[in-house]
Amino acid sequence: MIKHRLLGSLLVASLWSGSSLAETVSVDLISPATCVPGGGRLAHCTVATRLLEGTDFKTAVPLRTVFQRVVSGNCSTRYPLEVTLTPEGNSSTRYIYISEAQTVVRGANQRLLTRIELKDSSSWTPYASFADSCRISLNIQWNQVDVDSAAQASAILSRLQADLATKVAHRDALSNLVEYSSAFSFMRTLSNSLLTELNNEMMLFLREQAKESGDTVFKATLPCECDPTIQDCSGALNDTEKIGLANLYFALGVLGDNSNYLRPDGTPMTLEEYIGASPGGGTARDIIAKLSLRTTPEVLAQYQAQLLVASALVKEAQDHLLLARQQLSAWIPLP
């Protein structure tokens, strides 16, 4: 009989609502399983301490667990019988079940609860006596959506949307930092190598050759009869070949003239001399140097790492909002 009383009875039913699991568990407090029957009475009752365990699942909305008293038969008593409910890691709630129809237990920040200790906290339980028809149990409705109106549901969605917008803005700012940092690094490299490449021996040679051969190339593009020095036009270029040669002639202009890159004494210009001063003062190289100081390879790597984290947080917030819409569909229908 003692073993029978300690075990009591535990009935479990699982009901799905939207995307969240609303699990209901029934626990006997006063019944022949927890008391000693005799003489038409139930006496020497024992409410054993037990750890109640709910199902863990993903949620994006606040939750509450409801303990509801279920009474049948004659359960009249003068004793204020109660139990204490203690969620894991949270403060306790006293529930005087003999007189209160229900109580609500919430986790910190209304988070999902999976473990609640139920403990008899009344010293009167062993002395209480009931008619043998008395049955008292608790229906435990685990992790209900903690919402009672469409307005409350809308407020939750608004908070999640604002959180997503904040995370998107942060991700986009980091994305811009990565782009700017990469661009500054490129400009620094450009400022260090541009003039060197423009003044190398090959470029100087090409400009001189282009300058010397330009007139000859131009003449070759003209019709044969336009050149009085040519007596025999056999083997002259056809129109297609002349167009191609004309394109080469005009492309040679891109090389420019060495006088644009050299001082009068023939020595190479500095980048400052070549680019010149900006309208606001200072050379373009100074401006590029100032911008490039804002980044280093280490800073760029840091921005890239932060961008990966921020992108993951945006994805998480998007999933969170989608799940919340599903969980709150009873108040706000899905579009």
XYZ file of C-alpha atoms in Angstrom:
335
model
C 0.000 0.000 0.000
C 2.872 2.401 0.866
C 4.533 1.704 -2.471
C 1.187 2.226 -4.172
C 0.739 5.593 -2.432
C 4.240 6.791 -3.324
C 3.885 5.940 -6.985
C 0.474 7.600 -7.277
C -0.785 7.919 -10.808
C 0.607 9.890 -13.718
C -1.403 10.353 -16.900
C 0.130 12.094 -19.907
C -1.561 13.445 -23.041
C 0.190 15.445 -25.751
C -1.664 17.976 -27.886
C -0.078 19.885 -30.776
C -1.105 23.501 -31.271
C 0.460 25.287 -34.228
C 4.205 24.671 -34.080
C 4.476 24.435 -30.300
C 3.757 21.464 -28.099
C 1.084 21.975 -25.428
C 1.605 19.009 -23.121
C -0.883 18.172 -20.376
C 0.020 16.002 -17.400
C -2.329 14.891 -14.600
C -0.931 14.251 -11.109
C -2.952 12.790 -8.201
C -2.790 14.633 -4.865
C -5.683 13.158 -2.895
C -7.008 9.723 -3.891
C -6.896 6.102 -2.726
C -3.471 5.956 -4.384
C -2.023 8.658 -2.112
C -4.061 8.109 1.054
C -5.012 5.193 3.321
C -8.677 4.187 2.731
C -10.713 2.931 5.687
C -14.081 3.376 7.331
C -15.429 5.324 4.414
C -12.625 7.853 4.726
C -9.284 8.720 3.156
C -6.637 9.542 5.750
C -2.856 9.701 6.301
C -2.374 11.167 2.859
C 1.101 11.627 1.421
C 1.969 13.927 -1.471
C 5.366 12.693 -2.496
C 7.969 15.134 -3.792
C 8.434 14.567 -7.476
C 10.246 16.140 -10.397
C 7.842 16.941 -13.199
C 9.405 16.988 -16.644
C 8.003 18.630 -19.741
C 9.037 18.309 -23.365
C 11.758 20.585 -24.672
C 10.993 22.326 -27.980
C 11.866 25.489 -29.854
C 9.793 28.553 -29.123
C 9.859 32.175 -30.156
C 7.160 33.489 -27.821
C 6.632 33.807 -24.057
C 5.287 30.692 -22.344
C 3.474 29.831 -19.133
C 2.728 26.558 -17.372
C -0.718 26.327 -15.765
C -1.521 24.124 -12.749
C -5.281 23.569 -12.563
C -7.015 21.787 -9.696
C -9.510 19.072 -10.604
C -11.873 18.056 -7.780
C -14.590 15.427 -7.612
C -16.564 13.971 -4.701
C -16.684 15.406 -1.197
C -13.292 16.990 -0.412
C -14.345 19.243 2.424
C -11.549 19.967 4.917
C -10.542 22.758 7.249
C -6.840 22.417 6.492
C -5.115 24.847 4.022
C -3.369 22.162 2.008
C -0.730 23.393 -0.425
C 2.214 22.396 -2.594
C 5.279 24.376 -3.623
C 6.214 24.470 -7.288
C 9.845 25.220 -8.102
C 10.983 25.464 -11.734
C 14.610 24.543 -12.229
C 16.724 27.646 -11.784
C 13.735 29.837 -10.840
C 11.938 30.977 -7.711
C 9.189 28.919 -6.033
C 5.436 29.395 -6.170
C 3.129 28.349 -3.308
C -0.137 26.874 -4.528
C -2.949 26.429 -1.950
C -4.755 23.923 -4.101
C -7.489 23.199 -1.618
C -8.960 26.687 -2.169
C -7.419 28.015 -5.405
C -8.689 26.762 -8.740
C -5.388 27.280 -10.542
C -1.996 28.935 -10.479
C 0.439 29.947 -13.228
C 4.161 29.275 -13.179
C 6.511 31.197 -15.434
C 10.193 30.814 -16.031
C 12.662 33.681 -16.098
C 11.687 36.000 -18.970
C 8.746 33.656 -19.622
C 11.038 31.057 -21.138
C 10.192 27.423 -21.736
C 10.171 25.200 -18.631
C 11.115 21.537 -18.725
C 11.628 20.672 -15.035
C 9.461 21.678 -12.064
C 9.717 20.213 -8.589
C 6.366 19.582 -6.879
C 6.679 19.355 -3.094
C 4.093 19.146 -0.328
C 4.559 22.301 1.758
C 1.663 21.828 4.161
C 2.291 20.290 7.566
C -1.412 19.433 7.767
C -1.547 16.907 4.938
C -0.999 13.786 7.156
C -3.777 14.931 9.497
C -6.406 15.799 6.909
C -9.242 13.331 6.408
C -11.621 13.143 3.464
C -14.709 11.268 2.413
C -13.689 8.237 0.373
C -15.334 9.844 -2.677
C -12.774 12.683 -2.681
C -10.410 12.962 -5.602
C -8.058 15.920 -6.078
C -5.561 16.062 -8.906
C -3.611 18.698 -10.801
C -3.771 19.111 -14.536
C -0.430 20.582 -15.577
C -0.614 22.360 -18.925
C 3.025 22.708 -19.871
C 4.336 25.682 -21.794
C 1.229 27.309 -23.151
C 1.675 30.398 -25.303
C 1.466 33.221 -22.761
C -1.000 35.307 -24.773
C -4.649 36.124 -24.170
C -5.463 38.584 -26.974
C -4.606 39.610 -30.511
C -3.135 42.847 -29.142
C -0.650 40.912 -27.009
C 0.259 38.705 -29.971
C 0.764 41.776 -32.171
C 3.038 43.359 -29.568
C 5.216 40.224 -29.504
C 5.541 40.215 -33.297
C 6.378 43.928 -33.287
C 9.211 43.355 -30.820
C 10.589 40.497 -32.900
C 10.347 42.557 -36.095
C 12.199 45.420 -34.403
C 14.869 42.994 -33.203
C 15.266 41.639 -36.730
C 15.537 45.161 -38.163
C 18.263 46.015 -35.639
C 20.232 42.882 -36.491
C 19.867 43.509 -40.246
C 21.139 47.079 -39.825
C 24.125 45.828 -37.818
C 24.910 43.160 -40.425
C 24.667 45.685 -43.271
C 26.953 48.113 -41.430
C 29.556 45.380 -41.012
C 29.166 44.430 -44.666
C 29.916 48.043 -45.601
C 32.947 48.057 -43.303
C 34.285 44.943 -45.018
C 33.778 46.561 -48.436
C 35.323 49.878 -47.375
C 38.218 48.159 -45.662
C 38.935 46.121 -48.790
C 38.680 49.261 -50.929
C 41.033 51.231 -48.664
C 43.552 48.397 -48.801
C 43.324 48.451 -52.588
C 43.820 52.226 -52.711
C 46.847 51.975 -50.458
C 48.350 49.357 -52.764
C 47.405 51.486 -55.751
C 49.032 54.599 -54.318
C 52.238 52.671 -53.612
C 52.534 51.033 -57.031
C 50.668 53.180 -59.558
C 53.395 55.654 -60.436
C 56.073 52.975 -60.298
C 54.200 51.034 -62.955
C 53.591 54.145 -65.023
C 57.309 55.012 -64.971
C 58.894 51.613 -65.508
C 61.248 51.122 -68.438
C 58.708 49.234 -70.525
C 56.131 52.027 -70.277
C 58.687 54.702 -71.119
C 59.811 52.662 -74.139
C 56.273 52.055 -75.339
C 55.403 55.752 -75.181
C 58.478 56.686 -77.204
C 57.732 54.013 -79.790
C 54.098 55.081 -80.007
C 55.148 58.691 -80.500
C 57.642 57.819 -83.223
C 55.413 55.385 -85.113
C 52.138 57.266 -84.752
C 52.425 59.210 -88.035
C 53.397 56.074 -89.963
C 50.480 54.093 -88.561
C 48.114 56.957 -89.393
C 49.322 57.161 -93.004
C 48.848 53.399 -93.431
C 45.176 53.837 -92.659
C 44.677 56.312 -95.532
C 43.640 55.253 -99.050
C 46.655 54.474 -101.223
C 45.876 57.232 -103.701
C 46.019 59.855 -100.938
C 49.777 59.311 -100.571
C 51.677 60.754 -103.566
C 54.858 58.971 -102.504
C 53.302 55.594 -103.281
C 53.313 54.743 -107.003
C 52.160 51.117 -106.769
C 49.035 50.391 -104.666
C 49.195 46.642 -105.154
C 49.273 44.866 -101.802
C 47.618 47.837 -100.013
C 45.431 47.188 -96.968
C 41.764 46.441 -97.450
C 39.083 48.419 -95.611
C 38.764 45.940 -92.716
C 42.511 45.947 -92.120
C 42.586 49.742 -92.240
C 39.858 49.943 -89.585
C 41.847 47.621 -87.333
C 44.985 49.690 -87.821
C 43.038 52.890 -87.118
C 41.856 51.414 -83.831
C 45.484 50.675 -82.937
C 46.438 54.258 -83.800
C 43.805 55.724 -81.486
C 44.678 53.213 -78.741
C 48.265 54.431 -78.749
C 46.991 57.702 -77.356
C 46.102 55.959 -74.115
C 49.802 55.547 -73.399
C 50.199 59.297 -73.255
C 53.492 61.137 -73.475
C 56.539 60.599 -71.260
C 56.607 64.343 -70.591
C 53.461 63.811 -68.486
C 55.334 61.502 -66.130
C 58.840 62.981 -66.073
C 60.306 66.207 -64.748
C 62.036 68.546 -67.190
C 65.360 67.007 -66.171
C 64.075 63.541 -67.165
C 63.730 62.145 -63.643
C 60.401 60.500 -62.655
C 57.738 62.571 -60.949
C 56.522 61.672 -57.481
C 52.901 60.591 -57.060
C 52.178 63.960 -55.438
C 53.561 65.775 -58.471
C 51.662 63.537 -60.885
C 48.245 63.553 -59.190
C 48.473 67.100 -57.870
C 46.651 68.803 -55.034
C 42.968 68.301 -54.298
C 40.583 71.297 -54.333
C 40.284 71.145 -50.532
C 44.021 71.056 -49.969
C 46.418 68.158 -49.669
C 47.370 65.672 -52.332
C 45.260 62.740 -53.437
C 47.913 60.483 -51.959
C 47.469 62.173 -48.569
C 43.725 61.526 -48.752
C 44.276 57.904 -49.749
C 46.798 57.483 -46.929
C 44.320 58.908 -44.435
C 41.607 56.510 -45.559
C 43.922 53.515 -45.620
C 44.958 54.169 -42.016
C 41.449 53.104 -41.045
C 42.153 49.531 -41.967
C 44.801 46.872 -41.738
C 44.708 43.198 -42.730
C 43.968 42.427 -39.068
C 41.082 44.917 -38.940
C 39.660 43.540 -42.186
C 39.819 39.987 -40.804
C 38.049 41.187 -37.661
C 35.280 42.836 -39.690
C 34.858 39.663 -41.756
C 34.576 37.503 -38.626
C 32.042 39.897 -37.093
C 30.060 39.880 -40.346
C 29.783 36.076 -40.232
C 28.409 36.256 -36.682
C 26.019 39.093 -37.541
C 24.726 37.224 -40.597
C 24.038 34.154 -38.458
C 22.151 36.313 -35.944
C 20.014 37.755 -38.750
C 19.152 34.237 -39.925
C 18.292 33.263 -36.358
C 16.060 36.337 -35.943
C 14.302 35.581 -39.242
C 13.628 31.996 -38.142
C 12.501 33.297 -34.743
C 9.975 35.638 -36.340
C 8.647 32.914 -38.646
C 8.206 30.515 -35.720
C 6.479 33.207 -33.662
C 3.986 33.832 -36.463
C 3.185 30.124 -36.493
C 2.820 29.947 -32.708
C 0.595 33.040 -32.638
C -1.568 32.028 -35.601
C -4.537 31.414 -33.295
C -4.618 35.175 -32.610
C -3.131 36.549 -35.829
C -3.774 34.303 -38.866
C -0.831 33.582 -41.111
C -0.808 35.645 -44.327
